[in-house]
Coordinates of C-alpha atoms in Angstrom, one line a residue:
Chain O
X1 CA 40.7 -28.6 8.7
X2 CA 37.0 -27.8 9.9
X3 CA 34.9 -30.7 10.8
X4 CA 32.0 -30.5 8.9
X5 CA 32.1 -30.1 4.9
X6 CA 30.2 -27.4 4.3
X7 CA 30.4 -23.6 6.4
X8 CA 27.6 -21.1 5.2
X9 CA 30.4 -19.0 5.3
X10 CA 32.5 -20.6 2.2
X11 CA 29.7 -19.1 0.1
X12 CA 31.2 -15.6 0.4
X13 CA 34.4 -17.1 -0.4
X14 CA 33.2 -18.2 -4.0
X15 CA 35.1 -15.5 -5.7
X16 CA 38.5 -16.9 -3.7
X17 CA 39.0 -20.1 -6.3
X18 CA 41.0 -17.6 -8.1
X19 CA 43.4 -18.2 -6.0
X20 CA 44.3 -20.9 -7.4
X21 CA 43.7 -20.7 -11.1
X22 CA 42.4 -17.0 -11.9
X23 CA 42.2 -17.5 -15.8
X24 CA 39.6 -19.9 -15.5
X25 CA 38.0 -18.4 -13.0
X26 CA 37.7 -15.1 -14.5
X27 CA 36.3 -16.5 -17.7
X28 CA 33.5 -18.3 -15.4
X29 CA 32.3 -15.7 -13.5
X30 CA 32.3 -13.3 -16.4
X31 CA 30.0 -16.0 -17.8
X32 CA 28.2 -16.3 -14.9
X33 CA 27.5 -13.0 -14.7
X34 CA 26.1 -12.9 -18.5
X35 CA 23.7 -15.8 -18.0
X36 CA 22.1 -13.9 -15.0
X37 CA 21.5 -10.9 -17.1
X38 CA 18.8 -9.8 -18.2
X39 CA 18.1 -11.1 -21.8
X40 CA 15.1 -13.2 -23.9
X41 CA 14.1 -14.4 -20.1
X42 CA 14.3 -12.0 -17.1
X43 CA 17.0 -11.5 -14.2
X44 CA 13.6 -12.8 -12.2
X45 CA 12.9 -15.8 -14.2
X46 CA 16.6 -16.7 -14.6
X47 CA 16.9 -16.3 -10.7
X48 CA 13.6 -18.8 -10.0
X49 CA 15.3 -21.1 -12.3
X50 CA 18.7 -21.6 -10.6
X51 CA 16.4 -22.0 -7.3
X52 CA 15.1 -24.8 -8.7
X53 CA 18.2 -26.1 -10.2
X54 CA 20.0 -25.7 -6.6
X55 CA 17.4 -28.0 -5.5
X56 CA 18.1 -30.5 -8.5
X57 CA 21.6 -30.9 -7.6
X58 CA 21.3 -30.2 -3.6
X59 CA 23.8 -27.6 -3.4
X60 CA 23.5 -25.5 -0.1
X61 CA 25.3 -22.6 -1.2
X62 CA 23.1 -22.6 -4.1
X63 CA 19.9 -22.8 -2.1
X64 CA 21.1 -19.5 0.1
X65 CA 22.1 -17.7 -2.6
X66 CA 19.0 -18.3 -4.8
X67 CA 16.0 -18.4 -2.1
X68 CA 17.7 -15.1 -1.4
X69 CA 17.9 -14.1 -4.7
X70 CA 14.6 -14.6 -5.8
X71 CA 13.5 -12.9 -2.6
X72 CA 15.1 -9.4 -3.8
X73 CA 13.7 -10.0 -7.0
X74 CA 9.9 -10.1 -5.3
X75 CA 8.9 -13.8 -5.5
X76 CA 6.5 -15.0 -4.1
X77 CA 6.9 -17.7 -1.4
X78 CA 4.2 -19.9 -3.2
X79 CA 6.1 -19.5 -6.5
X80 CA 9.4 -20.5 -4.9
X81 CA 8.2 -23.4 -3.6
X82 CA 6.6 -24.2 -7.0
X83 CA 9.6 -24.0 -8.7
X84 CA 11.2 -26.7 -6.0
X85 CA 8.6 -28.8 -7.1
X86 CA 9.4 -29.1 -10.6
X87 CA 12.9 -29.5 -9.5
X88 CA 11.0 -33.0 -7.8
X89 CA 9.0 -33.5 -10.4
X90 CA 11.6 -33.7 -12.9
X91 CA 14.3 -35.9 -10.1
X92 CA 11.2 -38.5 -9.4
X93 CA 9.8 -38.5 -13.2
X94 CA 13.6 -39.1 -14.2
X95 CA 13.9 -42.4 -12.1
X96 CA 10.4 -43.6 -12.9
X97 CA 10.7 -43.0 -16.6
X98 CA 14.0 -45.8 -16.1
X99 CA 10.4 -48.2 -14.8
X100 CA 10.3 -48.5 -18.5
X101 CA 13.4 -49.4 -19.3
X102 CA 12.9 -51.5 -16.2
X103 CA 9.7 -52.7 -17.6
X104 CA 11.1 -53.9 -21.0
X105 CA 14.2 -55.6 -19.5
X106 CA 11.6 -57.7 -17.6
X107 CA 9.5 -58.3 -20.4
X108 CA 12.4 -59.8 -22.0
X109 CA 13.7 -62.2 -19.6
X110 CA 10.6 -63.5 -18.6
X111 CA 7.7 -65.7 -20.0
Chain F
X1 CA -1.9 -8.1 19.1
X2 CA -0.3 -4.6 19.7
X3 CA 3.2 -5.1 19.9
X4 CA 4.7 -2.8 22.5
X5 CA 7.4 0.0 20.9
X6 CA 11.1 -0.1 22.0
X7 CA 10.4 2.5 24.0
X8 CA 8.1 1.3 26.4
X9 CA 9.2 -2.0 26.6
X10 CA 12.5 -0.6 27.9
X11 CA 14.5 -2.1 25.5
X12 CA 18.4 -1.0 25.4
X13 CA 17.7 -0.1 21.7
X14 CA 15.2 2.4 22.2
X15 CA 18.3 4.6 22.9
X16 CA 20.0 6.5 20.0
X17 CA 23.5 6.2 21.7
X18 CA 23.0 2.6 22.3
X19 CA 21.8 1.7 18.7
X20 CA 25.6 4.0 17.2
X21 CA 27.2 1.6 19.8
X22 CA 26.2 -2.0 18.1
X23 CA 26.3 -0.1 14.3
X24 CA 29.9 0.7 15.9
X25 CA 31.2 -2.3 17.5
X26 CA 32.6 -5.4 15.8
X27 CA 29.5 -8.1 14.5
X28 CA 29.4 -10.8 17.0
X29 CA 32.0 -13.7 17.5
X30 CA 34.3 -11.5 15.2
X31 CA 37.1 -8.6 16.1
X32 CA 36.8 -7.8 12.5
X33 CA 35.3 -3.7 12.2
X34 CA 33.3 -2.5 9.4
X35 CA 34.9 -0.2 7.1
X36 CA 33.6 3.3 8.4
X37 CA 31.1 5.0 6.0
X38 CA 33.0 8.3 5.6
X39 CA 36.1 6.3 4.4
X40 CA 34.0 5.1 1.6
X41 CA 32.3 8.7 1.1
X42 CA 35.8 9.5 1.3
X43 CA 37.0 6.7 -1.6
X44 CA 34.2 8.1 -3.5
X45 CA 35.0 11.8 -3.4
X46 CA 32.0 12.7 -0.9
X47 CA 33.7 13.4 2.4
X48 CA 32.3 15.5 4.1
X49 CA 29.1 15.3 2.2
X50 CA 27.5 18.2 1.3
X51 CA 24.0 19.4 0.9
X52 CA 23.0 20.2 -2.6
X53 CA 20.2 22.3 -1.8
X54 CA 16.9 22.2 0.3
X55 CA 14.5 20.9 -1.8
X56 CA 12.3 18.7 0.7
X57 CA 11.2 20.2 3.9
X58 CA 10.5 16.9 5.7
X59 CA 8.2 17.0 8.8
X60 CA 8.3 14.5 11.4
X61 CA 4.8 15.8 13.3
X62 CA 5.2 12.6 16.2
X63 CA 5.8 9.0 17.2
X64 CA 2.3 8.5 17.6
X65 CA 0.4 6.0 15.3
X66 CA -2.0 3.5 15.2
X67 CA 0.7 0.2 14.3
X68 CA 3.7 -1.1 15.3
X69 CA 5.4 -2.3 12.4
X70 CA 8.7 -5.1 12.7
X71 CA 10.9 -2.4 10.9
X72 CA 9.8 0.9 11.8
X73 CA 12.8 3.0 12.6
X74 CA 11.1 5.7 14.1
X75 CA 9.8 2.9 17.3
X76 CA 6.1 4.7 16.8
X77 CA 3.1 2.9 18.0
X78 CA 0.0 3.4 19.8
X79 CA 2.3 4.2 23.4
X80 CA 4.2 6.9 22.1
X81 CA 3.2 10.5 23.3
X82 CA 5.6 12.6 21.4
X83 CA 3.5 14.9 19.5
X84 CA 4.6 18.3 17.7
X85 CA 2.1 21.4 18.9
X86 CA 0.7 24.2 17.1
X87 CA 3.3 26.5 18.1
X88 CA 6.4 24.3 16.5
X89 CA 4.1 23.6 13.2
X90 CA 3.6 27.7 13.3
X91 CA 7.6 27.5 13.4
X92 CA 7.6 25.3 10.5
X93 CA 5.4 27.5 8.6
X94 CA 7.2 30.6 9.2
X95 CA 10.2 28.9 7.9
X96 CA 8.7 28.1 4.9
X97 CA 7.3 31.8 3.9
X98 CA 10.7 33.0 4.2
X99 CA 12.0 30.1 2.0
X100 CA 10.9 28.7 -1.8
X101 CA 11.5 25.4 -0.4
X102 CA 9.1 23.7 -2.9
X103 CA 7.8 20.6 -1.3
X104 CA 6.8 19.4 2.6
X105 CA 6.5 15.9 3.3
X106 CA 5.0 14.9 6.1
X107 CA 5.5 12.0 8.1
X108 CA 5.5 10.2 11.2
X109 CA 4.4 8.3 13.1
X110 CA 0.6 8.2 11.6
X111 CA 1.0 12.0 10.5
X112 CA -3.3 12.2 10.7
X113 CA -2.7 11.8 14.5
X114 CA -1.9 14.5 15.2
X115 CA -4.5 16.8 16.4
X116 CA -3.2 19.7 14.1
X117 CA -2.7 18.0 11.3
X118 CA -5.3 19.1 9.2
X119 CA -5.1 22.5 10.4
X120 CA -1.0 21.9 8.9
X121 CA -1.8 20.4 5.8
X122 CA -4.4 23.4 4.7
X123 CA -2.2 26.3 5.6
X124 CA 1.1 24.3 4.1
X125 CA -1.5 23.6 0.9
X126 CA -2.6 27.5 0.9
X127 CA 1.1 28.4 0.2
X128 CA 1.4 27.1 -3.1
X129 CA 3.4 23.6 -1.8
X130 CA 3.8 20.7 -2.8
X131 CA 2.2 18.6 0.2
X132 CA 3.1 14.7 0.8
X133 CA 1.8 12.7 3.6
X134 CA 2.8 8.9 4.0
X135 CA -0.1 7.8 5.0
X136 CA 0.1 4.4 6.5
X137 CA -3.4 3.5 4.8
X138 CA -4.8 1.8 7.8
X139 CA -5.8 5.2 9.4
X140 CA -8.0 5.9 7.2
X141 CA -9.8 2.7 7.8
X142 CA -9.9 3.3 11.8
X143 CA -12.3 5.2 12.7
X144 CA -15.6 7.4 11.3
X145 CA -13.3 10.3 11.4
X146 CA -10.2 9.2 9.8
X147 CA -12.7 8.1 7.0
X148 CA -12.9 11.6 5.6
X149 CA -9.5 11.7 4.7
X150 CA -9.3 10.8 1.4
X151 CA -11.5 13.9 0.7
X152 CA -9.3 15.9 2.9
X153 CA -6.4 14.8 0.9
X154 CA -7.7 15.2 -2.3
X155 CA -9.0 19.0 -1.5
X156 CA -6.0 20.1 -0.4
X157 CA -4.3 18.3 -3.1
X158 CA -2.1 16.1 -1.4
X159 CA 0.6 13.7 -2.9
X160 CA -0.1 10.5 -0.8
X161 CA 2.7 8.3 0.0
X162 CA 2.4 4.7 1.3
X163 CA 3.7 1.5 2.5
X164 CA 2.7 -1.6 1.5
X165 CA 5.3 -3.9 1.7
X166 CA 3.8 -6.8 -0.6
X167 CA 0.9 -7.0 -3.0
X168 CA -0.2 -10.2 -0.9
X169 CA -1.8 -10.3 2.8
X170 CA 0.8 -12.9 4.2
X171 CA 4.1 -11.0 3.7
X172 CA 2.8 -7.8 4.9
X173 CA 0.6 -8.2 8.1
X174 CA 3.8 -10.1 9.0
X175 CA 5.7 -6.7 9.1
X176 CA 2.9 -4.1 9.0
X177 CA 0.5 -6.3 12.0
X178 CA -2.5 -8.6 11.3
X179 CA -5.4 -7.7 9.3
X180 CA -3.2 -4.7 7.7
X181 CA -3.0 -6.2 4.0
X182 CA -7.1 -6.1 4.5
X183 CA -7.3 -2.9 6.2
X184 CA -4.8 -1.3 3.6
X185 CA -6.7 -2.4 0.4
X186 CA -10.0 -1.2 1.8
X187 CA -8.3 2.3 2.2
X188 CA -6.6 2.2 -1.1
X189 CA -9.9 1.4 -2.7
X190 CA -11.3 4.5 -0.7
X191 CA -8.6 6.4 -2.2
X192 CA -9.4 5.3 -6.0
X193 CA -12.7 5.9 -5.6
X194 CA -12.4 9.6 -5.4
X195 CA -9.4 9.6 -8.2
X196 CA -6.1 8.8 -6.4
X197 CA -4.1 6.7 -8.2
X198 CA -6.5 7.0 -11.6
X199 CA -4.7 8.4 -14.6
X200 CA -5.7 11.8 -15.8
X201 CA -7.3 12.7 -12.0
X202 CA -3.9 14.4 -11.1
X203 CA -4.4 12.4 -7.6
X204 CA -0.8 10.8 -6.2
X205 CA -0.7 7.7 -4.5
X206 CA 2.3 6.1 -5.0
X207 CA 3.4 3.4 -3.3
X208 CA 6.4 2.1 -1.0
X209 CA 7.5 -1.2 -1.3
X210 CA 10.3 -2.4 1.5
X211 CA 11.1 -6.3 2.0
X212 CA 9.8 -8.1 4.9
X213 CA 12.8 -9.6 6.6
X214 CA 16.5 -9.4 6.0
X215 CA 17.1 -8.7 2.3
X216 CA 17.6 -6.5 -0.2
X217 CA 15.0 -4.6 -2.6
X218 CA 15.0 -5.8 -5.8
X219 CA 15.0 -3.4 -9.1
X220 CA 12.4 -0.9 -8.9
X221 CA 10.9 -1.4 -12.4
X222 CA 10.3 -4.7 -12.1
X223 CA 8.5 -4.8 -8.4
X224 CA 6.3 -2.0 -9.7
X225 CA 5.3 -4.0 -12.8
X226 CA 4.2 -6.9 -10.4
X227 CA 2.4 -4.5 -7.8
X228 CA 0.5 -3.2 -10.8
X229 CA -0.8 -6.0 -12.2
X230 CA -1.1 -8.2 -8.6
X231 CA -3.0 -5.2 -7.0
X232 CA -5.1 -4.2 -10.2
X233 CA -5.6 -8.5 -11.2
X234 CA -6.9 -9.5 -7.5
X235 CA -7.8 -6.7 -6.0
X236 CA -9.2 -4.3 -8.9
X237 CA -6.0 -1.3 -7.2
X238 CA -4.7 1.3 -9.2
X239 CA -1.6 3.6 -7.8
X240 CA 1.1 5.7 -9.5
X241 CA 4.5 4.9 -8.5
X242 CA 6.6 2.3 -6.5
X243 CA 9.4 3.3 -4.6
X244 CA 11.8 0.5 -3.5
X245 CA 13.2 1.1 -0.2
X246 CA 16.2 -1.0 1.8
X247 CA 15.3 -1.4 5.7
X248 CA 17.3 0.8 7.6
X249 CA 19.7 -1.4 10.4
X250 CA 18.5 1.4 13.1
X251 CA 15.5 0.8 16.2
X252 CA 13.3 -2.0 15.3
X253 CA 14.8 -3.3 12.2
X254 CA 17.7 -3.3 13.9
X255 CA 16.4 -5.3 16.8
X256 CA 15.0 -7.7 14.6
X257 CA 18.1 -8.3 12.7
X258 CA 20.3 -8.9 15.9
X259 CA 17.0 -11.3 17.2
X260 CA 16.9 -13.4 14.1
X261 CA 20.8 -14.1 13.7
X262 CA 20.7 -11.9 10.6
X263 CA 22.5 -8.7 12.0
X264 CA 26.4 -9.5 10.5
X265 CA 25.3 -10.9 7.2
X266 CA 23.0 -8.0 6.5
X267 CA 25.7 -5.3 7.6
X268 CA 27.9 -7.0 5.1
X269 CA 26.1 -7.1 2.3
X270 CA 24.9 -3.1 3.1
X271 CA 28.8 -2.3 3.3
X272 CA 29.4 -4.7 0.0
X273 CA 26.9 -2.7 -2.0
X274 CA 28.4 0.4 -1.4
X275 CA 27.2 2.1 -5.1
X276 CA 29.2 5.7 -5.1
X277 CA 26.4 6.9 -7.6
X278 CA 24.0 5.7 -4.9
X279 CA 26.4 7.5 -2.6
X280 CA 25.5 10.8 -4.3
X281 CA 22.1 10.4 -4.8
X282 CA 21.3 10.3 -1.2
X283 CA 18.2 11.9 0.0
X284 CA 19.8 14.4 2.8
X285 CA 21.5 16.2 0.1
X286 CA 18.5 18.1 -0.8
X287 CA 16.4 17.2 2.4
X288 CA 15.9 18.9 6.0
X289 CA 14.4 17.5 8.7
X290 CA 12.1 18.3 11.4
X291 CA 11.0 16.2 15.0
X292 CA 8.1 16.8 16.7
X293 CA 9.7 19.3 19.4
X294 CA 11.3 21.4 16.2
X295 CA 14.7 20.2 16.3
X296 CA 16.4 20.2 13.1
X297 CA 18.2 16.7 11.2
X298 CA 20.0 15.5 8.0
X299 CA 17.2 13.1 7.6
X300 CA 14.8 11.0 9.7
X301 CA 17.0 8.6 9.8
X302 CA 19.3 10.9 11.8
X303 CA 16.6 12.6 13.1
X304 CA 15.9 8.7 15.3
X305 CA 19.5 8.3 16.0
X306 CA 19.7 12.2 17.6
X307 CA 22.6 13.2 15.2
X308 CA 21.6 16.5 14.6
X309 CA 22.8 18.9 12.1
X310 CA 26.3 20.2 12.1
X311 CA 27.1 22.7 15.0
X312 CA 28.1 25.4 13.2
X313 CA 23.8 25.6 11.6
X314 CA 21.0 26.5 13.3
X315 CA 19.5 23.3 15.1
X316 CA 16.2 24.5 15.7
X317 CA 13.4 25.5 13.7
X318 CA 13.0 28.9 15.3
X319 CA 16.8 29.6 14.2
X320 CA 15.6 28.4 10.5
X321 CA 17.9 30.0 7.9
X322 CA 18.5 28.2 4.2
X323 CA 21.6 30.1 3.3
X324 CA 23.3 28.6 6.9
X325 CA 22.2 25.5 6.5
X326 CA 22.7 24.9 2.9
X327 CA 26.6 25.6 3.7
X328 CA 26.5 22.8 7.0
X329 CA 28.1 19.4 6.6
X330 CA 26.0 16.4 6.6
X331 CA 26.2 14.3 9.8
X332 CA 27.0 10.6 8.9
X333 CA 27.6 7.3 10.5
X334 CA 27.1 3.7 9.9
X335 CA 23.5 3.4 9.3
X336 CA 24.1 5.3 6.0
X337 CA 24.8 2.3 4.1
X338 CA 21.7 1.7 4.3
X339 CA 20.8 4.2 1.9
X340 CA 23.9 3.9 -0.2
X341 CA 23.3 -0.3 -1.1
X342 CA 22.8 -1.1 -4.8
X343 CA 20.6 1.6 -6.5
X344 CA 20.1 3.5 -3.3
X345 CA 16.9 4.4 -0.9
X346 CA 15.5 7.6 -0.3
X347 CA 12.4 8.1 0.8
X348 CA 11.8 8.3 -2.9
X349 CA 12.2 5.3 -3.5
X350 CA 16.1 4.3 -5.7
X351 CA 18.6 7.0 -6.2
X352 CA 21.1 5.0 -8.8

C-alpha cells in the first residue's frame, strides 16, 4: 500500500477501473468523451470549464489534467486563473448565501 | 541576457550521439523502454518509410542567429560560427537547375545572416521557385540593414515563415528572449505595411505557433482563429496562416525537458499519440535537407542529430541526384514521435 493517497501517477491509470467493472466504465468514458466534444460550446470552453470545476471539487488529477488541457487548447494564463476564480466565487458565495438562512434563523429566535 | 548555446556552454547535449543516447535509454527511475519508432511505423505499415517525392528543397544556410530560443533544436545563437559559403549555396543551385524541385525553404539559424543570403534568395527567386525564409522577425528589427528586408522579401517574392509562439508578450519572450514579443510585432507591422499578410497583395506571412513549455499543440483551426483576432484586436496584425507545431525532444528542448522534471511524461504522451495518419503525413517524405557545409538529411531534425541519409544515396550536395534519392530509405529514430503526436508537425504546420 503507498503511503500517501494520491500518486500523480494514478492519473494515467484512469482508464484501469475497468478492471474491475468494464461495463460501467465503458459507458462512462464513452460519455466522457461526448461531453468534451466539440458541440453548442467549444472543446476550448468545455476544457476551461472542467478547470474550474476541478477547482470546485479539489480534485488533483483533475487540476493536471485540465490546466494542461486548456494549455493545448491556447488559454491564456490570465483566463485560467479567471476561471479558478469563479470556481471561488461560486464556493464562498455558496456559504455566504446560507448568512441568510443564517440571518432568518436568528431573526427568529431572538427579540 | 544572451543565453549561451549548447554548444559553447559545453553541455553533453550539444552532441548528436549523446542526445540518441537519452532518446534511447530508459526515462529516469524506470527500466521500462519506449516502444521503438519503427515498430510503430512498422504496426502502421510504414517501415521502412519511404520518400514520396522531393517536393521541398529545405536549406539550412547556418547556426548563426541573433537569439537563443529555450526550444531551438538547431542550438543557434549569436556564438555559433557555422555558416554555409558561396560555393556550397552554388551547389545548391546547381542541384536545383537539374531538378523541378518546386519550392526552397530556407532556414536556419537567422537565414538573413548569412552574408550570401541575399545573393541566394535572388538567384533561387530568378529560377521560377517558390522561395520561403523563416524569418525569426526580430532580424528585421536589429539593425539599419536588416530593416530593408521586408522590401527584399517582397521583390523577390518571398513566402515568409515565422515563429511566434503566442499572441501575448509574456509566453513568448519566455521562450523566444526578452523584448522579442515587442521586437516581433514591430517587424510584423513592417511587414504589413508593404502588403504581407494583407489579402489580395499576394504577400505570405504565415505564422508558426509552438507551445512554450512541455505540452502539446492544440487544434490548428482554433489557435489560428485566436491569433487572428488577438494580433489584429491589440495589435492592429494581419498574417495568412498558422501552423501548429509540437517541440521536438532533441538539443535545447530536450535539455529543458530533462531540467524541468518534464522529460518522461512528455516522451509518453509523444509515444501515446502515435496518429498512423500523422505517421504518413510526415514532412521528410517529400522533403530534403541541406546543412551549412552541404551535407544532405531526411529533415532538420535529422539534419541536428547527424543521421544522414541512407548510405546507399548520395550524401552530399555535389553528388545531388533526385532519381537516387527519391529511391533511399528514410533514417528514423526516437525523436520522430515528435512529428507523428496527434495531427502531426511538419514544418507546415499539422499533417492529420
Amino acid at each position: 500500500m503507498q503511503n500517501t493517497y494520491y500518486n500523480p501517477a494514478d492519473l494515467k491509470k484512469f482508464g484501469d477501473i475497468a478492471e474491475f467493472q468494464p461495463e460501467l466504465a465503458k459507458k462512462f468514458f464513452d460519455y466522457y468523451g461526448q461531453v468534451f466534444a466539440e458541440g453548442a460550446l467549444t472543446a476550448r470552453e468545455k476544457s476551461l470549464i472542467a478547470l474550474a470545476v476541478a477547482h470546485a471539487v479539489q480534485c488533483p488529477y483533475c487540476i493536471d489534467a485540465y490546466t494542461t488541457d486548456t494549455l493545448e487548447k491556447g488559454v491564456t494564463e490570465e483566463q485560467m486563473m479567471e476561471a479558478v476564480h469563479v470556481a471561488a466565487a461560486i464556493r464562498g458565495g455558496a456559504s455566504l448565501v446560507h448568512g441568510v438562512q443564517m440571518m432568518n434563523k436568528a431573526k427568529a429566535l431572538t427579540m | 541576457m544572451i543565453q549561451k548555446t549548447l554548444k559553447s556552454a559545453g553541455h553533453d547535449l550539444a552532441e548528436p550521439t549523446f542526445q540518441l543516447r537519452v532518446l534511447n535509454t530508459p526515462v529516469a527511475g524506470s527500466t521500462h523502454y519506449l516502444p521503438k519508432f519503427r515498430a510503430k511505423l512498422a504496426e502502421a505499415n510504414l517501415y521502412p518509410l519511404l520518400p514520396t517525392g522531393i517536393d521541398i528543397f529545405q536549406v539550412n544556410v547556418g547556426k548563426l542567429c541573433n537569439q537563443t530560443c529555450r526550444h531551438c533544436h538547431v542550438d543557434a545563437g549569436p556564438d555559433r560560427r557555422e555558416v554555409m559559403q558561396r560555393d556550397t549555396m552554388e551547389l545548391c543551385l546547381e542541384a536545383l537547375r537539374h531538378s523541378s524541385i518546386p519550392t526552397v525553404d530556407i532556414t536556419g539559424g537567422a537565414p538573413e545572416m548569412n552574408p550570401h543570403f541575399r545573393w541566394f534568395v535572388e538567384q533561387v527567386h530568378s529560377m521560377g521557385r517558390h522561395v520561403i525564409v523563416r524569418c525569426n522577425l526580430t532580424i528585421i528589427t536589429a539593425n539599419k540593414q536588416y530593416g530593408t528586408l521586408p522590401q527584399f522579401f517582397a521583390d523577390n517574392g518571398v513566402h515568409i515563415v515565422s515563429s511566434l509562439p503566442f499572441y501575448q508578450q509574456r509566453n513568448t519572450d519566455r521562450q523566444r528572449g526578452d523584448g522579442v514579443f515587442e521586437r516581433s510585432v514591430q517587424a510584423l507591422h513592417m511587414l504589413n505595411a508593404i502588403g504581407y499578410g494583407q489579402e489580395g497583395s499576394g504577400l505570405e506571412l504565415d505564422l508558426v505557433y509552438n507551445p512554450a513549455g512541455a505540452f502539446f499543440p492544440g487544434p490548428q483551426a482554433s489557435l489560428e482563429s485566436d491569433f487572428r483576432r488577438e494580433l489584429q484586436k491589440h495589435h492592429g496584425i494581419a498574417f495568412n496562416k498558422l501552423y501548429v507545431i509540437t517541440n521536438m525532444p532533441i538539443s535545447r528542448f530536450l535539455e529543458y525537458l530533462i531540467d524541468s522534471g518534464n522529460y518522461s511524461d512528455y516522451m509518453e504522451k509523444l509515444v501515446n499519440s502515435f496518429n498512423p495518419a500523422a505517421a504518413a503525413g510526415v514532412m521528410c517524405r517529400n522533403t530534403i535537407s541541406v546543412s551549412w557545409d552541404g551535407y544532405l538529411y531526411d529533415c532538420d531534425f535529422n539534419q541536428m542529430l547527424d543521421l544522414p541519409v541512407a548510405a546507399h544515396a548520395p550524401r552530399h550536395i555535389r553528388d545531388f541526384d533526385v532519381e537516387l534519392l527519391a529511391a533511399r530509405t528514410i533514417a528514423t529514430d526516437q525523436h520522430c514521435y515528435g512529428c507523428t503526436a496527434g495531427s502531426g508537425s511538419s514544418c507546415t504546420g499539422a499533417t492529420a
